[in-house]
Amino acid sequence: MASRMFLRAVTRAAKVSRAEIGNVLRQQAMVSPVRAFSAVPAVAAKHAGGKVSKKEKRGPISPRDELVSILNEELSFEATQAKEEESASGLMEIVDAHGFELVDLPDVDNVTLKKTTDDGTEILVKFVPSDVNSYTGESPYGEEEFSEGFENEKDLEEGEVLDEDFNEGYLPTKIYITKPGKGTVVIDANSEPDNLAIEQVTFFKDSAIALSDDALAEQTRKSVYWGPPFQNLDHRLQDAYYGYLESVGLDGELGEFICSYSKVKESLLYRKSLEDVKSFFES
């Protein structure tokens, strides 16, 4: 499956909806961490039956004005796509139902959820909206085969029956469970639609080391025993961890929130970045 920026590039170039792009990705089961925009337009032009020329003939225009013009086009495109994205308004009901408080600063590419349970346990959930990763399952397809799929318009119109459980990626998520004076358990997880998958569980006796962002704490964390990968643990132990997380509101529904909210947040950040760059070159 493609990264979010790759999906945006294909959608822009082919002039089709994200839902249709998702259909092709499902059929091809593509594996790609690509986030660049450059290679896709040529593919989409082939799909649309057009030709790609080195440069269209146009009247005299400065490189700066051309850049500003294309930035404007990109902003218009993003505004159109934003209408198809989920609104953040309905997502807050999930946060409230799970007893979390959302901490989200404008123009900052990270989000925190926090709560304190009845027994005084402090829980922090942190994620970076733009840090979505590609699905990394095995696939017989590569980017070349995916690109060829766009050359045939029927791929978008007469697709096979699709897997309803398809998801376009996962988002690395850090969970910090702290008991004041007793230490912190750090859980590395992946948020996916309808799922919160644990990858690693590590205990820190010193909560300051677990929670601090400074370089010294980071260096100290590297020397801590991290234990075996979660999937190698006894299945009963895995189930017990998931049972505890669900009891404190960390379940598949919250994973769905994290994925959906990240799409909205990342879209806002990208549009703001485009606006700032456009203003810079216009001045």
Short mmCIF file of C-alpha atoms in Angstrom, two decimals:
data_model
loop_
_atom_site.label_atom_id
_atom_site.label_comp_id
_atom_site.label_asym_id
_atom_site.label_seq_id
_atom_site.Cartn_x
_atom_site.Cartn_y
_atom_site.Cartn_z
CA MET A 1 0.00 0.00 0.00
CA ALA A 2 1.22 3.50 -0.61
CA SER A 3 2.24 6.24 1.74
CA ARG A 4 -0.20 9.12 2.13
CA MET A 5 1.89 11.52 0.04
CA PHE A 6 2.21 8.92 -2.73
CA LEU A 7 -1.57 8.55 -2.80
CA ARG A 8 -1.86 12.33 -3.05
CA ALA A 9 0.54 12.39 -5.99
CA VAL A 10 -1.28 9.70 -7.93
CA THR A 11 -4.66 11.32 -7.28
CA ARG A 12 -3.39 14.70 -8.46
CA ALA A 13 -1.83 13.34 -11.62
CA ALA A 14 -4.61 11.02 -12.72
CA LYS A 15 -7.46 13.39 -11.82
CA VAL A 16 -9.43 10.60 -10.18
CA SER A 17 -10.85 10.29 -6.70
CA ARG A 18 -8.89 8.83 -3.80
CA ALA A 19 -11.44 6.05 -3.57
CA GLU A 20 -10.63 4.98 -7.13
CA ILE A 21 -6.91 5.16 -6.41
CA GLY A 22 -7.53 2.96 -3.38
CA ASN A 23 -9.18 0.39 -5.65
CA VAL A 24 -6.08 0.13 -7.80
CA LEU A 25 -3.85 -0.13 -4.76
CA ARG A 26 -5.97 -2.96 -3.42
CA GLN A 27 -5.75 -4.84 -6.70
CA GLN A 28 -2.02 -4.38 -7.03
CA ALA A 29 -1.13 -4.82 -3.30
CA MET A 30 1.74 -2.43 -3.92
CA VAL A 31 4.56 -2.00 -1.43
CA SER A 32 6.10 1.48 -1.59
CA PRO A 33 7.54 3.93 0.95
CA VAL A 34 7.78 6.62 -1.75
CA ARG A 35 6.74 10.11 -0.67
CA ALA A 36 8.06 12.03 -3.68
CA PHE A 37 5.80 13.66 -6.26
CA SER A 38 8.10 13.59 -9.26
CA ALA A 39 7.64 10.24 -11.01
CA VAL A 40 3.88 9.80 -10.98
CA PRO A 41 2.54 12.48 -13.40
CA ALA A 42 4.10 10.76 -16.41
CA VAL A 43 2.38 7.51 -15.49
CA ALA A 44 -0.95 9.22 -15.03
CA ALA A 45 -0.60 11.02 -18.33
CA LYS A 46 -0.24 7.66 -20.05
CA HIS A 47 -3.31 6.43 -18.22
CA ALA A 48 -5.28 9.46 -19.40
CA GLY A 49 -4.15 8.94 -22.97
CA GLY A 50 -2.07 12.09 -23.06
CA LYS A 51 1.55 12.73 -23.92
CA VAL A 52 4.27 14.04 -21.69
CA SER A 53 6.36 16.78 -23.26
CA LYS A 54 9.50 18.30 -21.83
CA LYS A 55 7.92 21.75 -21.76
CA GLU A 56 4.65 23.20 -22.89
CA LYS A 57 4.83 26.28 -25.09
CA ARG A 58 3.70 29.35 -23.23
CA GLY A 59 4.27 33.08 -23.10
CA PRO A 60 7.19 34.61 -21.23
CA ILE A 61 6.92 33.87 -17.51
CA SER A 62 9.56 34.08 -14.84
CA PRO A 63 10.53 30.93 -12.92
CA ARG A 64 9.25 32.56 -9.73
CA ASP A 65 5.85 33.35 -11.23
CA GLU A 66 5.59 29.84 -12.61
CA LEU A 67 6.35 28.42 -9.18
CA VAL A 68 3.73 30.63 -7.55
CA SER A 69 1.19 29.63 -10.19
CA ILE A 70 1.78 25.93 -9.59
CA LEU A 71 1.66 26.45 -5.83
CA ASN A 72 -1.76 28.03 -6.34
CA GLU A 73 -2.87 25.02 -8.36
CA GLU A 74 -1.63 22.71 -5.63
CA LEU A 75 -3.54 24.67 -3.00
CA SER A 76 -6.70 24.49 -5.07
CA PHE A 77 -6.26 20.77 -5.53
CA GLU A 78 -5.69 20.23 -1.80
CA ALA A 79 -8.75 22.31 -0.95
CA THR A 80 -10.85 20.10 -3.21
CA GLN A 81 -9.41 16.92 -1.72
CA ALA A 82 -9.90 18.23 1.81
CA LYS A 83 -13.66 18.12 1.24
CA GLU A 84 -13.34 14.36 0.75
CA GLU A 85 -11.32 13.89 3.95
CA GLU A 86 -12.98 13.07 7.21
CA SER A 87 -13.71 16.08 9.38
CA ALA A 88 -12.05 16.19 12.78
CA SER A 89 -15.32 17.29 14.41
CA GLY A 90 -16.92 13.84 14.59
CA LEU A 91 -13.70 12.21 15.77
CA MET A 92 -13.65 13.97 19.13
CA GLU A 93 -16.52 11.81 20.32
CA ILE A 94 -14.13 8.84 20.30
CA VAL A 95 -11.59 10.71 22.43
CA ASP A 96 -14.25 11.75 24.93
CA ALA A 97 -15.75 8.26 25.09
CA HIS A 98 -12.34 6.79 25.90
CA GLY A 99 -11.66 9.38 28.60
CA PHE A 100 -8.68 11.04 26.91
CA GLU A 101 -7.74 14.69 26.55
CA LEU A 102 -6.38 15.78 23.18
CA VAL A 103 -3.26 17.98 23.16
CA ASP A 104 -2.69 19.32 19.65
CA LEU A 105 -0.74 22.53 19.03
CA PRO A 106 -1.21 24.42 15.73
CA ASP A 107 1.58 24.05 13.14
CA VAL A 108 3.25 21.25 15.15
CA ASP A 109 3.59 17.78 13.64
CA ASN A 110 2.86 15.77 16.76
CA VAL A 111 -0.22 14.98 18.82
CA THR A 112 -0.68 13.71 22.38
CA LEU A 113 -3.58 12.00 24.10
CA LYS A 114 -3.51 11.86 27.89
CA LYS A 115 -5.58 10.58 30.79
CA THR A 116 -5.27 9.54 34.45
CA THR A 117 -7.09 6.38 35.52
CA ASP A 118 -9.00 5.93 38.77
CA ASP A 119 -5.98 4.31 40.44
CA GLY A 120 -3.71 7.24 39.56
CA THR A 121 -2.00 5.65 36.57
CA GLU A 122 -0.97 8.29 34.02
CA ILE A 123 -1.28 7.39 30.34
CA LEU A 124 0.20 9.29 27.40
CA VAL A 125 -0.28 8.37 23.75
CA LYS A 126 1.95 10.17 21.25
CA PHE A 127 2.01 10.09 17.45
CA VAL A 128 3.30 12.13 14.50
CA PRO A 129 0.57 12.63 11.84
CA SER A 130 2.97 12.76 8.88
CA ASP A 131 4.82 9.63 10.01
CA VAL A 132 2.46 7.21 8.28
CA ASN A 133 4.29 4.17 6.91
CA SER A 134 3.53 1.88 4.03
CA TYR A 135 2.04 -1.52 4.62
CA THR A 136 4.99 -3.92 4.65
CA GLY A 137 3.34 -7.28 4.07
CA GLU A 138 4.70 -9.56 1.38
CA SER A 139 3.60 -8.74 -2.11
CA PRO A 140 4.46 -10.08 -5.57
CA TYR A 141 4.06 -6.58 -6.97
CA GLY A 142 6.47 -3.67 -7.17
CA GLU A 143 6.15 -0.07 -8.25
CA GLU A 144 6.76 -0.91 -11.92
CA GLU A 145 3.78 -3.25 -12.05
CA PHE A 146 1.70 -0.68 -10.19
CA SER A 147 2.62 2.02 -12.70
CA GLU A 148 1.70 -0.22 -15.62
CA GLY A 149 -1.72 -0.66 -14.04
CA PHE A 150 -2.51 2.98 -14.69
CA GLU A 151 -1.97 2.58 -18.41
CA ASN A 152 -5.23 0.72 -18.74
CA GLU A 153 -8.28 2.77 -17.82
CA LYS A 154 -10.28 -0.42 -17.28
CA ASP A 155 -8.25 -0.97 -14.10
CA LEU A 156 -10.22 1.88 -12.58
CA GLU A 157 -13.58 0.93 -14.04
CA GLU A 158 -13.73 -2.86 -13.95
CA GLY A 159 -11.77 -3.78 -10.83
CA GLU A 160 -12.00 -7.08 -9.01
CA VAL A 161 -13.96 -7.56 -5.78
CA LEU A 162 -12.05 -5.62 -3.14
CA ASP A 163 -11.00 -6.54 0.36
CA GLU A 164 -13.00 -4.41 2.79
CA ASP A 165 -10.23 -4.68 5.37
CA PHE A 166 -7.71 -2.94 3.10
CA ASN A 167 -5.78 -0.16 4.82
CA GLU A 168 -3.35 2.23 3.23
CA GLY A 169 -0.81 2.26 6.03
CA TYR A 170 -0.07 2.35 9.71
CA LEU A 171 1.10 5.03 12.12
CA PRO A 172 3.82 4.38 14.72
CA THR A 173 2.40 5.19 18.16
CA LYS A 174 4.10 5.47 21.56
CA ILE A 175 2.15 4.61 24.70
CA TYR A 176 3.54 5.63 28.10
CA ILE A 177 1.95 4.07 31.20
CA THR A 178 3.32 5.69 34.37
CA LYS A 179 2.75 4.98 38.04
CA PRO A 180 4.27 7.92 39.96
CA GLY A 181 7.31 6.74 41.92
CA LYS A 182 7.17 3.24 40.41
CA GLY A 183 8.37 3.71 36.85
CA THR A 184 6.98 3.74 33.32
CA VAL A 185 6.06 1.03 30.84
CA VAL A 186 6.63 2.14 27.25
CA ILE A 187 4.67 0.36 24.54
CA ASP A 188 5.66 0.77 20.91
CA ALA A 189 2.58 0.17 18.80
CA ASN A 190 1.16 0.72 15.33
CA SER A 191 -2.19 2.42 14.92
CA GLU A 192 -4.24 1.01 12.05
CA PRO A 193 -7.90 1.35 11.06
CA ASP A 194 -9.82 -0.66 13.67
CA ASN A 195 -6.64 -1.86 15.35
CA LEU A 196 -3.86 -0.93 17.76
CA ALA A 197 -1.03 -3.44 17.28
CA ILE A 198 1.68 -3.82 19.93
CA GLU A 199 5.28 -4.15 18.71
CA GLN A 200 7.39 -3.88 21.87
CA VAL A 201 6.93 -3.52 25.64
CA THR A 202 9.75 -1.99 27.74
CA PHE A 203 9.95 -1.04 31.42
CA PHE A 204 11.85 1.98 32.76
CA LYS A 205 12.37 2.23 36.50
CA ASP A 206 13.17 5.94 36.07
CA SER A 207 10.14 7.63 34.51
CA ALA A 208 12.18 10.72 33.71
CA ILE A 209 14.37 8.65 31.38
CA ALA A 210 11.31 7.15 29.70
CA LEU A 211 9.49 10.44 29.20
CA SER A 212 12.27 12.95 28.53
CA ASP A 213 13.06 14.14 25.00
CA ASP A 214 16.62 15.29 25.70
CA ALA A 215 19.66 13.67 24.09
CA LEU A 216 21.02 12.18 27.33
CA ALA A 217 17.75 10.39 28.06
CA GLU A 218 17.64 9.10 24.49
CA GLN A 219 21.16 7.71 24.86
CA THR A 220 20.25 6.06 28.16
CA ARG A 221 17.15 4.44 26.64
CA LYS A 222 19.33 2.76 24.02
CA SER A 223 21.19 0.87 26.74
CA VAL A 224 18.02 -0.50 28.36
CA TYR A 225 17.02 -4.13 27.72
CA TRP A 226 14.06 -3.97 25.37
CA GLY A 227 13.06 -7.60 25.52
CA PRO A 228 11.96 -9.87 22.65
CA PRO A 229 9.60 -8.69 19.89
CA PHE A 230 6.01 -8.73 21.10
CA GLN A 231 4.92 -11.34 18.56
CA ASN A 232 7.44 -13.77 20.05
CA LEU A 233 5.82 -13.68 23.49
CA ASP A 234 3.51 -16.41 24.76
CA HIS A 235 0.06 -15.87 23.24
CA ARG A 236 -1.53 -15.77 26.67
CA LEU A 237 0.80 -12.93 27.65
CA GLN A 238 0.03 -11.09 24.41
CA ASP A 239 -3.69 -11.41 25.10
CA ALA A 240 -3.21 -10.19 28.67
CA TYR A 241 -1.42 -7.04 27.45
CA TYR A 242 -4.20 -6.31 24.97
CA GLY A 243 -6.78 -6.96 27.67
CA TYR A 244 -5.16 -4.38 29.93
CA LEU A 245 -4.91 -1.77 27.16
CA GLU A 246 -8.58 -2.21 26.32
CA SER A 247 -9.48 -1.77 30.00
CA VAL A 248 -7.90 1.71 29.98
CA GLY A 249 -9.41 2.76 26.63
CA LEU A 250 -6.56 1.79 24.31
CA ASP A 251 -8.35 -0.31 21.71
CA GLY A 252 -9.00 -0.63 17.99
CA GLU A 253 -11.42 2.28 18.01
CA LEU A 254 -8.70 4.55 19.36
CA GLY A 255 -6.39 3.22 16.64
CA GLU A 256 -9.04 4.25 14.12
CA PHE A 257 -9.17 7.72 15.68
CA ILE A 258 -5.39 8.13 15.48
CA CYS A 259 -5.33 7.18 11.78
CA SER A 260 -8.31 9.36 10.85
CA TYR A 261 -7.23 12.36 12.90
CA SER A 262 -3.71 12.13 11.46
CA LYS A 263 -5.09 12.42 7.93
CA VAL A 264 -6.95 15.59 8.84
CA LYS A 265 -4.01 17.08 10.74
CA GLU A 266 -1.44 16.23 8.06
CA SER A 267 -3.66 17.75 5.38
CA LEU A 268 -3.94 20.97 7.38
CA LEU A 269 -0.18 21.10 7.93
CA TYR A 270 0.51 20.55 4.24
CA ARG A 271 -1.88 23.29 3.12
CA LYS A 272 -0.40 25.69 5.67
CA SER A 273 3.08 24.87 4.39
CA LEU A 274 1.99 25.54 0.80
CA GLU A 275 0.46 28.87 1.82
CA ASP A 276 3.61 29.91 3.66
CA VAL A 277 5.90 29.02 0.76
CA LYS A 278 3.59 30.78 -1.73
CA SER A 279 3.55 33.94 0.42
CA PHE A 280 7.33 33.81 0.65
CA PHE A 281 7.83 33.73 -3.12
CA GLU A 282 5.09 36.32 -3.75
CA SER A 283 6.69 38.86 -1.43
#
